[in-house]
Amino acid sequence: MEWTVRPFSEPDFPAVWVLERERDPAGFVSAVTVRQAAELWPGTFLVADGDPGIAGFTIGASSSDPSVGWVLRLKVREDCRRRGCATTLLHYLARSLRARGVRELRLTVAPWNAGARALYLRCGFTEETLLPDHFGSGEDRLALSRRL
């Protein structure tokens, strides 16, 4: 399947919000996240537009060290998973961040998320360290990085 990767725009809000709220059934925090990301990182909040509609999105940002960037979010619709959408989004995000001077891309992922870990390894990331309770009690994360 082919996707057009482009910056997020206002008409994308409903579809992106649905993806983001998978972990926030009430939806408020998800809505705030999407709105703030659009304002803060317009050049690195990207959507994959396909048929039908938005297949996924990613949000990236530079850190306080401008040579280091982060994948803050990567979400793909269930019916578009394992079809290259996430790989395409990561490619475009890395390209956009590299153009802004980023030379190392980092992210964290739940250690139990085998599918995401496999994706990141295929995309050139290296598993660095386990971060116990990174997002609170029982919310361990695995830190990964990749040179750009």
PDB file of C-alpha atoms in Angstrom:
ATOM      1  CA  MET A   1       0.000   0.000   0.000  1.00  0.00           C
ATOM      2  CA  GLU A   2       1.143   3.548  -0.696  1.00  0.00           C
ATOM      3  CA  TRP A   3       0.910   6.380   1.804  1.00  0.00           C
ATOM      4  CA  THR A   4       1.447  10.072   1.402  1.00  0.00           C
ATOM      5  CA  VAL A   5       3.418  11.297   4.399  1.00  0.00           C
ATOM      6  CA  ARG A   6       2.839  14.946   5.187  1.00  0.00           C
ATOM      7  CA  PRO A   7       2.646  17.316   8.153  1.00  0.00           C
ATOM      8  CA  PHE A   8      -0.435  17.079  10.358  1.00  0.00           C
ATOM      9  CA  SER A   9      -3.178  19.576   9.509  1.00  0.00           C
ATOM     10  CA  GLU A  10      -6.382  20.535  11.308  1.00  0.00           C
ATOM     11  CA  PRO A  11      -8.690  18.248   9.268  1.00  0.00           C
ATOM     12  CA  ASP A  12      -6.562  15.288  10.470  1.00  0.00           C
ATOM     13  CA  PHE A  13      -7.509  15.880  14.108  1.00  0.00           C
ATOM     14  CA  PRO A  14     -10.448  13.422  14.366  1.00  0.00           C
ATOM     15  CA  ALA A  15      -8.550  10.483  12.840  1.00  0.00           C
ATOM     16  CA  VAL A  16      -5.344  11.142  14.789  1.00  0.00           C
ATOM     17  CA  TRP A  17      -7.301  11.647  18.012  1.00  0.00           C
ATOM     18  CA  VAL A  18      -8.966   8.231  17.570  1.00  0.00           C
ATOM     19  CA  LEU A  19      -5.542   6.582  17.243  1.00  0.00           C
ATOM     20  CA  GLU A  20      -4.089   8.493  20.175  1.00  0.00           C
ATOM     21  CA  ARG A  21      -6.977   7.685  22.488  1.00  0.00           C
ATOM     22  CA  GLU A  22      -6.459   3.908  22.294  1.00  0.00           C
ATOM     23  CA  ARG A  23      -4.749   4.274  25.702  1.00  0.00           C
ATOM     24  CA  ASP A  24      -6.997   7.096  26.952  1.00  0.00           C
ATOM     25  CA  PRO A  25     -10.651   6.053  26.609  1.00  0.00           C
ATOM     26  CA  ALA A  26     -11.944   9.320  28.102  1.00  0.00           C
ATOM     27  CA  GLY A  27     -10.107  11.180  25.359  1.00  0.00           C
ATOM     28  CA  PHE A  28      -9.218  14.437  27.102  1.00  0.00           C
ATOM     29  CA  VAL A  29      -5.484  13.799  27.534  1.00  0.00           C
ATOM     30  CA  SER A  30      -5.324  12.499  23.962  1.00  0.00           C
ATOM     31  CA  ALA A  31      -6.999  15.614  22.599  1.00  0.00           C
ATOM     32  CA  VAL A  32      -4.599  17.836  24.542  1.00  0.00           C
ATOM     33  CA  THR A  33      -1.611  15.810  23.295  1.00  0.00           C
ATOM     34  CA  VAL A  34      -2.664  16.122  19.641  1.00  0.00           C
ATOM     35  CA  ARG A  35      -3.441  19.844  19.888  1.00  0.00           C
ATOM     36  CA  GLN A  36      -0.204  20.671  21.697  1.00  0.00           C
ATOM     37  CA  ALA A  37       1.934  18.547  19.370  1.00  0.00           C
ATOM     38  CA  ALA A  38       0.477  20.353  16.359  1.00  0.00           C
ATOM     39  CA  GLU A  39       1.436  23.677  17.913  1.00  0.00           C
ATOM     40  CA  LEU A  40       4.874  22.700  19.247  1.00  0.00           C
ATOM     41  CA  TRP A  41       6.247  20.463  16.477  1.00  0.00           C
ATOM     42  CA  PRO A  42       4.474  21.306  13.203  1.00  0.00           C
ATOM     43  CA  GLY A  43       7.377  20.101  11.052  1.00  0.00           C
ATOM     44  CA  THR A  44       7.783  16.774  12.825  1.00  0.00           C
ATOM     45  CA  PHE A  45       4.162  15.833  13.497  1.00  0.00           C
ATOM     46  CA  LEU A  46       3.574  13.689  10.427  1.00  0.00           C
ATOM     47  CA  VAL A  47       0.633  11.656   9.176  1.00  0.00           C
ATOM     48  CA  ALA A  48       0.474   8.801   6.681  1.00  0.00           C
ATOM     49  CA  ASP A  49      -2.507   9.488   4.468  1.00  0.00           C
ATOM     50  CA  GLY A  50      -3.815   6.545   2.481  1.00  0.00           C
ATOM     51  CA  ASP A  51      -6.981   4.872   1.352  1.00  0.00           C
ATOM     52  CA  PRO A  52      -9.114   5.219   3.366  1.00  0.00           C
ATOM     53  CA  GLY A  53      -7.902   8.196   5.370  1.00  0.00           C
ATOM     54  CA  ILE A  54      -5.168   8.528   7.964  1.00  0.00           C
ATOM     55  CA  ALA A  55      -3.314   5.236   8.436  1.00  0.00           C
ATOM     56  CA  GLY A  56      -0.983   6.456  11.174  1.00  0.00           C
ATOM     57  CA  PHE A  57       1.046   9.275  12.608  1.00  0.00           C
ATOM     58  CA  THR A  58       4.333  10.054  14.295  1.00  0.00           C
ATOM     59  CA  ILE A  59       5.563  12.921  16.431  1.00  0.00           C
ATOM     60  CA  GLY A  60       9.220  13.757  16.856  1.00  0.00           C
ATOM     61  CA  ALA A  61      11.197  16.531  18.503  1.00  0.00           C
ATOM     62  CA  SER A  62      14.716  17.710  19.187  1.00  0.00           C
ATOM     63  CA  SER A  63      15.970  17.560  22.753  1.00  0.00           C
ATOM     64  CA  SER A  64      17.885  20.256  24.661  1.00  0.00           C
ATOM     65  CA  ASP A  65      20.901  18.909  22.752  1.00  0.00           C
ATOM     66  CA  PRO A  66      19.954  19.815  19.153  1.00  0.00           C
ATOM     67  CA  SER A  67      21.920  16.847  17.794  1.00  0.00           C
ATOM     68  CA  VAL A  68      19.568  14.441  19.610  1.00  0.00           C
ATOM     69  CA  GLY A  69      15.963  13.852  18.584  1.00  0.00           C
ATOM     70  CA  TRP A  70      13.161  11.745  19.976  1.00  0.00           C
ATOM     71  CA  VAL A  71      10.339   9.697  18.536  1.00  0.00           C
ATOM     72  CA  LEU A  72       7.589  10.797  20.911  1.00  0.00           C
ATOM     73  CA  ARG A  73       4.741   8.910  19.270  1.00  0.00           C
ATOM     74  CA  LEU A  74       4.260   6.347  16.528  1.00  0.00           C
ATOM     75  CA  LYS A  75       0.773   4.969  16.043  1.00  0.00           C
ATOM     76  CA  VAL A  76      -0.686   3.023  13.127  1.00  0.00           C
ATOM     77  CA  ARG A  77      -4.248   1.865  12.559  1.00  0.00           C
ATOM     78  CA  GLU A  78      -4.710  -1.843  13.273  1.00  0.00           C
ATOM     79  CA  ASP A  79      -5.666  -2.623   9.652  1.00  0.00           C
ATOM     80  CA  CYS A  80      -2.501  -0.900   8.360  1.00  0.00           C
ATOM     81  CA  ARG A  81       0.000  -2.632  10.640  1.00  0.00           C
ATOM     82  CA  ARG A  82       2.666  -4.902   9.153  1.00  0.00           C
ATOM     83  CA  ARG A  83       2.235  -3.223   5.773  1.00  0.00           C
ATOM     84  CA  GLY A  84       5.092  -0.731   5.890  1.00  0.00           C
ATOM     85  CA  CYS A  85       3.256   2.283   7.279  1.00  0.00           C
ATOM     86  CA  ALA A  86       5.279   2.593  10.506  1.00  0.00           C
ATOM     87  CA  THR A  87       8.548   2.088   8.617  1.00  0.00           C
ATOM     88  CA  THR A  88       7.560   4.808   6.154  1.00  0.00           C
ATOM     89  CA  LEU A  89       6.612   7.211   8.946  1.00  0.00           C
ATOM     90  CA  LEU A  90       9.902   6.578  10.776  1.00  0.00           C
ATOM     91  CA  HIS A  91      11.849   7.165   7.555  1.00  0.00           C
ATOM     92  CA  TYR A  92      10.182  10.528   6.948  1.00  0.00           C
ATOM     93  CA  LEU A  93      10.534  11.567  10.590  1.00  0.00           C
ATOM     94  CA  ALA A  94      14.250  10.699  10.601  1.00  0.00           C
ATOM     95  CA  ARG A  95      14.733  12.659   7.385  1.00  0.00           C
ATOM     96  CA  SER A  96      12.912  15.686   8.791  1.00  0.00           C
ATOM     97  CA  LEU A  97      14.874  15.639  12.050  1.00  0.00           C
ATOM     98  CA  ARG A  98      18.185  15.130  10.241  1.00  0.00           C
ATOM     99  CA  ALA A  99      17.450  18.235   8.151  1.00  0.00           C
ATOM    100  CA  ARG A 100      17.127  20.092  11.484  1.00  0.00           C
ATOM    101  CA  GLY A 101      20.584  18.945  12.640  1.00  0.00           C
ATOM    102  CA  VAL A 102      19.633  15.819  14.585  1.00  0.00           C
ATOM    103  CA  ARG A 103      22.285  13.101  14.342  1.00  0.00           C
ATOM    104  CA  GLU A 104      20.972  10.605  16.902  1.00  0.00           C
ATOM    105  CA  LEU A 105      17.360   9.481  17.207  1.00  0.00           C
ATOM    106  CA  ARG A 106      16.078   8.001  20.463  1.00  0.00           C
ATOM    107  CA  LEU A 107      12.872   6.421  21.701  1.00  0.00           C
ATOM    108  CA  THR A 108      11.488   4.265  24.468  1.00  0.00           C
ATOM    109  CA  VAL A 109       9.194   1.269  24.130  1.00  0.00           C
ATOM    110  CA  ALA A 110       7.475  -1.126  26.510  1.00  0.00           C
ATOM    111  CA  PRO A 111       9.742  -4.190  26.871  1.00  0.00           C
ATOM    112  CA  TRP A 112       6.775  -6.523  26.320  1.00  0.00           C
ATOM    113  CA  ASN A 113       5.892  -4.881  22.969  1.00  0.00           C
ATOM    114  CA  ALA A 114       7.659  -7.426  20.747  1.00  0.00           C
ATOM    115  CA  GLY A 115       6.126  -6.111  17.529  1.00  0.00           C
ATOM    116  CA  ALA A 116       7.324  -2.555  18.103  1.00  0.00           C
ATOM    117  CA  ARG A 117      10.754  -3.725  19.229  1.00  0.00           C
ATOM    118  CA  ALA A 118      11.137  -5.801  16.063  1.00  0.00           C
ATOM    119  CA  LEU A 119      10.081  -2.819  13.938  1.00  0.00           C
ATOM    120  CA  TYR A 120      12.623  -0.529  15.570  1.00  0.00           C
ATOM    121  CA  LEU A 121      15.424  -3.077  15.203  1.00  0.00           C
ATOM    122  CA  ARG A 122      14.553  -3.480  11.488  1.00  0.00           C
ATOM    123  CA  CYS A 123      14.727   0.314  11.170  1.00  0.00           C
ATOM    124  CA  GLY A 124      18.273   0.421  12.525  1.00  0.00           C
ATOM    125  CA  PHE A 125      17.689   1.141  16.211  1.00  0.00           C
ATOM    126  CA  THR A 126      19.810  -0.529  18.879  1.00  0.00           C
ATOM    127  CA  GLU A 127      18.454  -1.515  22.269  1.00  0.00           C
ATOM    128  CA  GLU A 128      20.440   0.427  24.875  1.00  0.00           C
ATOM    129  CA  THR A 129      19.111  -0.049  28.400  1.00  0.00           C
ATOM    130  CA  LEU A 130      16.090  -1.027  30.468  1.00  0.00           C
ATOM    131  CA  LEU A 131      14.529   1.872  32.394  1.00  0.00           C
ATOM    132  CA  PRO A 132      12.623   0.357  35.354  1.00  0.00           C
ATOM    133  CA  ASP A 133       9.464   2.232  36.398  1.00  0.00           C
ATOM    134  CA  HIS A 134      10.266   4.949  33.832  1.00  0.00           C
ATOM    135  CA  PHE A 135       6.642   6.097  33.579  1.00  0.00           C
ATOM    136  CA  GLY A 136       5.649   5.086  37.111  1.00  0.00           C
ATOM    137  CA  SER A 137       5.365   1.858  39.042  1.00  0.00           C
ATOM    138  CA  GLY A 138       5.340  -1.118  36.688  1.00  0.00           C
ATOM    139  CA  GLU A 139       5.781   1.066  33.583  1.00  0.00           C
ATOM    140  CA  ASP A 140       9.239  -0.073  32.489  1.00  0.00           C
ATOM    141  CA  ARG A 141      10.621   1.102  29.178  1.00  0.00           C
ATOM    142  CA  LEU A 142      13.445  -0.019  26.950  1.00  0.00           C
ATOM    143  CA  ALA A 143      15.595   2.807  25.556  1.00  0.00           C
ATOM    144  CA  LEU A 144      16.698   2.524  21.916  1.00  0.00           C
ATOM    145  CA  SER A 145      18.772   4.768  19.671  1.00  0.00           C
ATOM    146  CA  ARG A 146      19.918   5.095  16.085  1.00  0.00           C
ATOM    147  CA  ARG A 147      22.485   7.253  14.291  1.00  0.00           C
ATOM    148  CA  LEU A 148      21.114   9.382  11.468  1.00  0.00           C
TER     149      LEU A 148
END
